[in-house]
Each structure stands twice: as C-alpha cells, then as structure tokens.
Amino acid sequence: MPRLPNDLLSYIVEAVDDPKTQWVLLTTCRGTSRFALTAIYRELSFDSRNAPSSYVTRDPKYMISLEKLSLGAETNPNLRFTFSFNFFSYTSSDLGDRCLRALLPFLVNLQRLAINSPYVDPETLGLLSPTAKLTHLILGSTNYSPSFVEFVESHKNLYRLSVYQFRAPLESEEHPYNATISPTAVPNIYSLKCPIRTIKRFGHRPSITDVCFTTAWNQRHTPFPEETKDEIVKAFPSVRAAHFPEPYDFPGIVWLSLRLSNLEYLRLDIDGVTTPLDWNLLSGTKLKYIQLFGDVMPLGEPEEVSRSIFDAIGTMVVVDMTEDSEERLRRFYRRSKKGFLVEISTSQWQPWWETVQTDIDEACLHDRDSFVS
C-alpha cells in the first residue's frame, strides 16, 4: 500500500460500512488496523434478529460476544471510540442486564443508546458514564420512576426519546408515579415516543424476570394517571414529532396532542381500531403530518379517511397510510384525489418522520405559492 497521510487513510477506512471489509482492513497491515479498530468499535450492535439460533440455544452467539466484551470492559481502551450501542434481545435471561451493567460505565463518548429487551432497569441506565452525551435514547421497556427521571434529566442533549412500553410499578411502591421531569431538563427533545398506558401483570407481584415472561393473555393495560400525562406535556414542550404506540387510546392521544403546542408530526398505530375516529377532535392542533400504521380499512376507505383528516385539521399537509409494509405508504396531499405509493427507508437511528420532512416542506411551499397565484 502506498504511504498515505494518516488523515487520508483514516478517512478512507472510516468510510467503510461493511463489517466484513472492516475486519479485512483490521488484518491487512498495521497502518489500516488502527483505523479499522476505531471504525469497528464506533457502532456496536448485539442483535438477536441477526441470530436465528437465539430461540434454540442457551447462549446464542450475539450474547456470547456481548459477554466477552463486558468481561474485558475495564481494560479495553477501544470502548472510548463507541458512538452508538445497540442491544436487541428477545430472551429473558438476566445475562444481558449483567453485561450492560459492566459495559455502560466505560462507554465514555456514547451518543446513541438502544436497549430493546423485555425490561431494562432504570438503575442500570444510571451506570452510563457521566461523560456520555446522549442524543438518542431508545428503550423497549422500563419503569417510569425517580431513577428513570434522574437519568433523562442528566442528558440535556437528548434529541430523540423512545420508550415502547412502561412497566407498571410494583404494588409495594407507595407513590408509583411520583416522578417529575423538569420542563427545562431536556430542552432539545424533538422526537418523542412513549405509551400512555402501562403493562401490568395479573397475579403475584412481578419481579424483573416475571415481567420478561408476560404474554398477551395475562397482561392488562392501565392508563397513565392524568397528572402523569400533564407532566409529559410540561417536560417536553419542544416536541414536534410524537408516536404513541399501542394499546390504542385515542382520547389520550387527543389530550396530549392538543397540549403539546409545537407538535407537527404524529404517528398512530391503528391496529385494533374497529370504528372511524373523530378527527375533528384534533382541529385545534398544528399538525402538518399524520402517519397511520396498521389496517386502515376499519376506519373507512383510504380516500375518505384522508379527506376527513384534511377537512378537520386546517394545517394538515400530508397524510400517509401503510400499504403492505412499514416501508410502503399510500400518500395523500390536501389537493390530491387519490393517493400514490411511496417508499420510505428508515434505520434505527433515523426517526420515522425524518425521511418525509423534505416532502412536507416542499408541499407547504407549493400550497403557499398556489394561494398567492
């Protein structure tokens, strides 16, 4: 290999996205190995979706790799290069939690953290190095508790916060939702995903491992207390994009949408909805974009649904409805009579609204120019 300047060599190696190529560069020569090592550690992902054996083996490969990494975390200087960390596991073993507790204190420059597991303890999150400046936090399931609030408030650079499910607190907790996020704690939150109902087990008091095994027939959903919804509104005044996942609660969604004064993008999971929705309830919002994800037919024909949304919400610019997958959508503009198919590609770190923002801005300009002419 010609003797290239280190800056140029670093740029070339770090531009490589393919893991196999990165490993080749790691073993080619000393000149490339140093920069390849940095690139490999930048994005750490341990994902059961890429490990089909995870259901039939006790220790799938991705967990074995995670455990090996965690055992050497204290003496591994390369962890300082980690910018993104993703852990996705369907298993209920506490091995994942032990590994996370060992690793998080050494991810000193982490900016994007995703833990999609049956449950992550807020106190485990609190072990993350205080020097980490999180911009993205994605959680599968956790507990809305003082520990969770303390963790969120300690990361003022948060831009995207996503929690799919809040576990109901233990019955023994005297004030289960006695936690308040300060309105000035995370001023840069743009994108918010959180449920407005919690999962709660029937029967005996749940522990962490008990919650991991919950299934559809032994769960019940309890609404968040009204005061907690009010705290969400106070804590995230900067939110412009919101996603409230199932179980579906349209009155709760309306309540929050009307009070989040900067809200412009709204995604609704409509699976399980069997009757048309009263879109007029959202007429007081500033919504520009609605994405309906799921089976839209119980709400009516797509053209009828889009027209009722445009008629009800004067600021609405674009309505998208899923066609046959999350990537294929049927799009409607205010003046379009029929929708047309569009494809959007998203990654874990790219929120659902980001790929349509340019189209919405262009549609706003087109409507303005049409009005002027």
XYZ file of C-alpha atoms in Angstrom:
373
model
C 0.000 0.000 0.000
C 1.404 3.461 -0.860
C 2.379 5.543 2.138
C -0.689 7.737 2.560
C -1.048 10.537 5.106
C -2.725 9.303 8.286
C -5.588 11.784 7.912
C -6.417 10.484 4.441
C -6.011 6.842 5.455
C -8.271 7.383 8.450
C -10.928 8.999 6.245
C -10.853 6.095 3.756
C -11.080 3.356 6.392
C -13.782 5.069 8.432
C -15.904 5.481 5.279
C -16.241 1.681 5.058
C -19.642 0.474 6.332
C -19.368 -3.240 5.613
C -18.266 -5.217 8.731
C -16.503 -7.915 6.644
C -14.416 -5.301 4.880
C -13.609 -3.681 8.202
C -12.277 -6.997 9.503
C -10.143 -7.413 6.350
C -8.676 -3.938 6.914
C -8.051 -4.864 10.527
C -5.784 -7.732 9.495
C -4.193 -6.246 6.360
C -1.414 -4.213 7.928
C -0.635 -2.104 10.953
C -1.379 1.063 9.034
C -5.022 0.185 8.444
C -5.660 -1.900 11.578
C -5.506 1.079 13.919
C -8.177 2.978 11.995
C -10.261 -0.141 11.299
C -10.387 -0.862 15.026
C -11.780 2.609 15.625
C -14.433 2.078 12.931
C -15.426 -1.353 14.296
C -15.963 -0.026 17.804
C -17.862 3.052 16.646
C -21.094 1.087 16.072
C -21.520 -1.839 18.484
C -24.627 -3.967 17.873
C -25.735 -7.183 19.586
C -28.995 -8.089 17.892
C -30.978 -11.314 18.261
C -32.771 -10.604 14.970
C -29.497 -11.429 13.222
C -29.095 -14.628 15.250
C -31.754 -17.207 14.249
C -30.367 -19.696 16.756
C -31.312 -17.465 19.687
C -34.519 -19.396 20.320
C -32.944 -22.840 20.464
C -29.561 -22.328 22.104
C -28.924 -21.328 25.659
C -26.176 -18.856 24.779
C -26.622 -17.527 21.235
C -23.584 -16.078 19.512
C -24.559 -12.451 19.958
C -24.850 -12.967 23.730
C -21.528 -14.795 23.898
C -19.872 -11.881 22.083
C -21.520 -9.367 24.408
C -20.400 -11.303 27.482
C -16.804 -11.495 26.255
C -16.786 -7.765 25.597
C -18.223 -6.970 29.027
C -15.699 -9.178 30.849
C -12.831 -7.147 29.415
C -14.518 -3.749 29.550
C -12.342 -2.323 32.312
C -9.122 -2.901 30.375
C -10.441 -2.232 26.852
C -9.363 1.249 25.709
C -11.244 0.887 22.404
C -14.619 1.359 24.088
C -13.869 5.064 24.159
C -14.470 5.071 20.383
C -18.030 3.756 20.731
C -20.524 6.296 19.423
C -23.599 4.006 19.103
C -24.562 0.960 21.149
C -27.481 -1.329 20.260
C -28.708 -4.310 22.266
C -31.777 -6.146 20.961
C -32.777 -9.339 22.733
C -35.992 -11.342 22.952
C -34.606 -13.556 25.702
C -35.482 -13.112 29.365
C -32.109 -14.093 30.801
C -30.509 -11.650 33.233
C -27.208 -12.161 31.399
C -27.956 -9.140 29.221
C -28.519 -6.913 32.237
C -25.250 -8.081 33.836
C -23.350 -7.334 30.627
C -24.920 -3.894 30.310
C -24.042 -3.047 33.900
C -20.432 -3.997 33.187
C -20.171 -2.067 29.903
C -22.078 1.179 30.377
C -19.588 2.820 32.781
C -16.876 2.571 30.090
C -18.831 3.991 27.130
C -17.440 7.437 27.849
C -18.270 9.036 24.479
C -21.583 7.337 23.758
C -24.201 9.412 21.953
C -26.808 6.859 20.796
C -28.108 4.092 23.054
C -30.777 1.500 22.156
C -31.800 -1.292 24.526
C -34.717 -3.273 23.141
C -35.124 -6.054 25.687
C -38.023 -7.341 27.791
C -37.029 -4.922 30.544
C -34.171 -2.584 31.437
C -33.829 -1.311 34.978
C -33.515 2.499 35.178
C -30.763 1.989 37.753
C -28.805 0.047 35.116
C -29.142 3.035 32.781
C -27.799 5.224 35.561
C -24.454 3.400 35.350
C -23.715 5.010 31.978
C -20.568 7.123 32.115
C -21.375 10.731 33.097
C -19.169 11.935 30.225
C -21.523 10.381 27.644
C -23.624 12.979 25.841
C -26.679 11.066 24.663
C -28.663 12.434 21.735
C -30.722 9.260 21.059
C -32.263 7.015 23.726
C -34.390 4.062 22.577
C -35.807 1.639 25.161
C -38.082 -1.353 24.767
C -39.421 -1.486 28.315
C -38.555 0.294 31.524
C -40.206 1.789 34.580
C -41.399 5.376 34.931
C -39.700 6.030 38.243
C -37.497 8.606 40.000
C -34.423 6.703 38.727
C -35.662 6.963 35.128
C -36.413 10.665 35.524
C -32.984 11.287 37.049
C -31.314 9.541 34.122
C -33.259 11.505 31.492
C -32.558 14.799 33.239
C -28.827 14.064 33.319
C -28.662 14.048 29.492
C -29.622 17.520 28.349
C -28.511 16.869 24.750
C -31.277 14.320 24.158
C -32.878 14.851 20.773
C -34.850 11.641 20.406
C -36.512 9.739 23.260
C -38.320 6.485 22.502
C -39.868 4.136 25.077
C -42.131 1.426 23.693
C -43.567 0.279 26.997
C -43.621 1.444 30.593
C -43.902 -1.382 33.105
C -46.385 -0.786 35.904
C -44.613 -0.189 39.230
C -44.699 -2.765 41.988
C -47.780 -2.741 44.186
C -45.488 -2.159 47.152
C -44.413 1.247 45.878
C -46.259 3.846 47.876
C -46.147 6.592 45.213
C -45.584 4.688 41.958
C -45.652 7.691 39.598
C -44.189 10.235 41.965
C -41.567 11.357 39.437
C -41.414 14.673 37.623
C -39.188 15.679 34.719
C -38.343 19.356 34.913
C -39.654 21.458 31.969
C -36.111 22.787 31.431
C -34.252 19.476 31.888
C -34.149 18.308 28.256
C -34.835 21.390 26.130
C -33.797 19.835 22.804
C -36.206 16.869 22.636
C -37.625 16.936 19.104
C -38.952 13.392 18.758
C -40.892 11.568 21.475
C -42.252 8.043 21.526
C -43.923 6.820 24.676
C -47.000 4.819 25.673
C -49.855 6.408 27.563
C -50.811 3.102 29.126
C -48.731 0.707 31.187
C -48.389 -3.074 31.238
C -49.365 -4.773 34.467
C -49.332 -8.441 35.425
C -52.215 -10.303 36.960
C -51.486 -12.492 39.941
C -48.436 -12.297 42.150
C -46.276 -9.236 42.486
C -43.934 -9.024 39.478
C -40.188 -9.000 39.644
C -37.894 -8.097 36.763
C -37.767 -11.662 35.448
C -41.516 -12.103 35.884
C -42.224 -9.151 33.627
C -39.986 -10.632 30.937
C -42.345 -13.567 30.546
C -45.617 -11.637 30.278
C -47.840 -12.615 27.330
C -50.953 -11.244 25.691
C -53.376 -13.262 27.757
C -52.004 -12.464 31.196
C -51.493 -8.748 30.745
C -53.819 -5.890 31.375
C -53.297 -2.273 30.428
C -53.789 0.580 32.854
C -53.916 4.237 31.754
C -51.289 6.646 32.962
C -52.730 8.907 35.662
C -53.896 12.260 34.299
C -51.260 14.058 36.362
C -48.545 11.978 34.693
C -49.800 12.917 31.210
C -49.701 16.504 32.370
C -46.080 16.015 33.433
C -45.255 14.678 29.951
C -46.622 17.877 28.419
C -44.687 20.062 30.861
C -41.452 18.100 30.484
C -41.287 18.049 26.672
C -42.549 21.425 25.386
C -40.141 21.284 22.422
C -41.568 18.059 20.938
C -42.526 18.362 17.260
C -42.871 14.647 16.408
C -44.756 12.160 18.585
C -45.585 8.474 18.361
C -47.939 6.929 20.902
C -47.764 3.149 20.394
C -50.486 0.631 21.093
C -52.604 -0.197 23.039
C -54.662 2.419 21.282
C -56.138 5.272 23.327
C -57.471 7.975 21.004
C -58.869 10.237 23.778
C -55.459 10.179 25.453
C -53.733 10.939 22.147
C -56.071 13.879 21.534
C -55.475 15.164 25.073
C -51.699 15.150 24.601
C -51.749 16.444 21.011
C -53.763 19.497 21.996
C -51.376 20.333 24.815
C -48.071 19.752 23.034
C -48.102 23.185 21.457
C -45.246 22.557 18.990
C -46.457 19.174 17.750
C -46.450 18.883 13.934
C -45.835 15.179 13.175
C -47.986 12.401 14.619
C -47.764 8.649 14.085
C -50.673 6.439 15.150
C -50.664 2.640 15.393
C -54.273 1.878 14.491
C -54.282 -1.915 14.655
C -57.236 -2.952 16.778
C -59.329 0.121 15.926
C -62.712 -1.057 14.623
C -64.659 2.176 14.106
C -63.940 5.519 12.388
C -62.196 8.151 14.504
C -63.467 11.675 15.118
C -60.651 13.685 13.566
C -62.433 16.927 14.461
C -61.127 16.440 17.984
C -57.682 17.335 16.597
C -58.849 20.503 14.860
C -57.168 22.689 17.479
C -53.692 21.280 16.794
C -50.904 22.492 14.495
C -50.416 19.099 12.894
C -48.878 19.035 9.401
C -48.406 15.291 9.025
C -50.162 12.135 10.202
C -48.904 8.614 9.563
C -51.398 5.796 10.101
C -49.655 2.483 10.618
C -51.767 -0.674 10.515
C -55.037 -1.794 8.940
C -56.845 1.363 7.883
C -59.931 -0.356 6.411
C -61.985 -0.374 9.666
C -61.693 3.416 9.576
C -63.075 3.606 6.029
C -61.696 3.820 2.501
C -58.244 5.471 2.439
C -59.502 8.352 0.273
C -62.366 9.001 2.714
C -60.091 8.845 5.740
C -57.574 11.277 4.254
C -60.308 13.697 3.206
C -61.852 13.676 6.688
C -58.430 14.410 8.210
C -57.781 17.339 5.835
C -61.271 18.730 6.429
C -60.848 18.549 10.203
C -57.272 19.847 10.561
C -56.630 23.044 8.643
C -52.837 22.876 8.998
C -52.556 19.305 7.665
C -50.264 18.960 4.617
C -49.578 15.233 4.129
C -51.323 12.037 5.254
C -49.577 8.672 4.913
C -51.141 5.237 5.397
C -49.246 1.961 5.353
C -49.970 -0.122 2.278
C -48.418 -3.553 2.710
C -45.357 -2.921 4.854
C -43.868 -0.251 7.044
C -41.701 0.938 4.143
C -44.538 1.294 1.586
C -47.044 4.038 2.232
C -50.016 5.487 0.375
C -49.591 9.245 0.414
C -52.250 11.936 0.148
C -51.796 15.693 -0.245
C -54.548 18.170 0.508
C -55.452 18.650 -3.145
C -54.919 15.061 -4.308
C -57.980 12.935 -5.025
C -56.154 9.632 -4.991
C -53.131 8.523 -3.056
C -49.935 7.247 -4.616
C -47.395 4.776 -3.308
C -44.150 5.982 -1.790
C -41.329 4.050 -0.200
C -39.503 5.317 2.830
C -36.430 3.728 4.315
C -35.631 4.133 7.975
C -32.828 2.963 10.193
C -32.772 2.503 13.928
C -31.217 5.893 14.456
C -33.315 7.698 11.859
C -36.770 8.520 13.230
C -39.923 7.790 11.231
C -40.686 11.439 10.455
C -37.237 12.481 9.232
C -37.489 10.975 5.743
C -40.738 12.827 4.959
C -39.738 16.225 6.326
C -38.393 17.488 2.983
C -41.577 16.420 1.151
C -43.721 18.212 3.727
C -41.665 21.409 3.476
C -41.942 21.335 -0.340
C -45.708 20.738 -0.143
C -46.052 23.717 2.201
C -44.190 25.930 -0.280
C -46.328 24.635 -3.163
C -49.552 25.373 -1.270
C -48.297 28.855 -0.382
C -47.341 29.620 -3.995
C -50.700 28.333 -5.248
C -52.510 30.536 -2.764
C -50.512 33.628 -3.800
C -51.056 32.996 -7.524
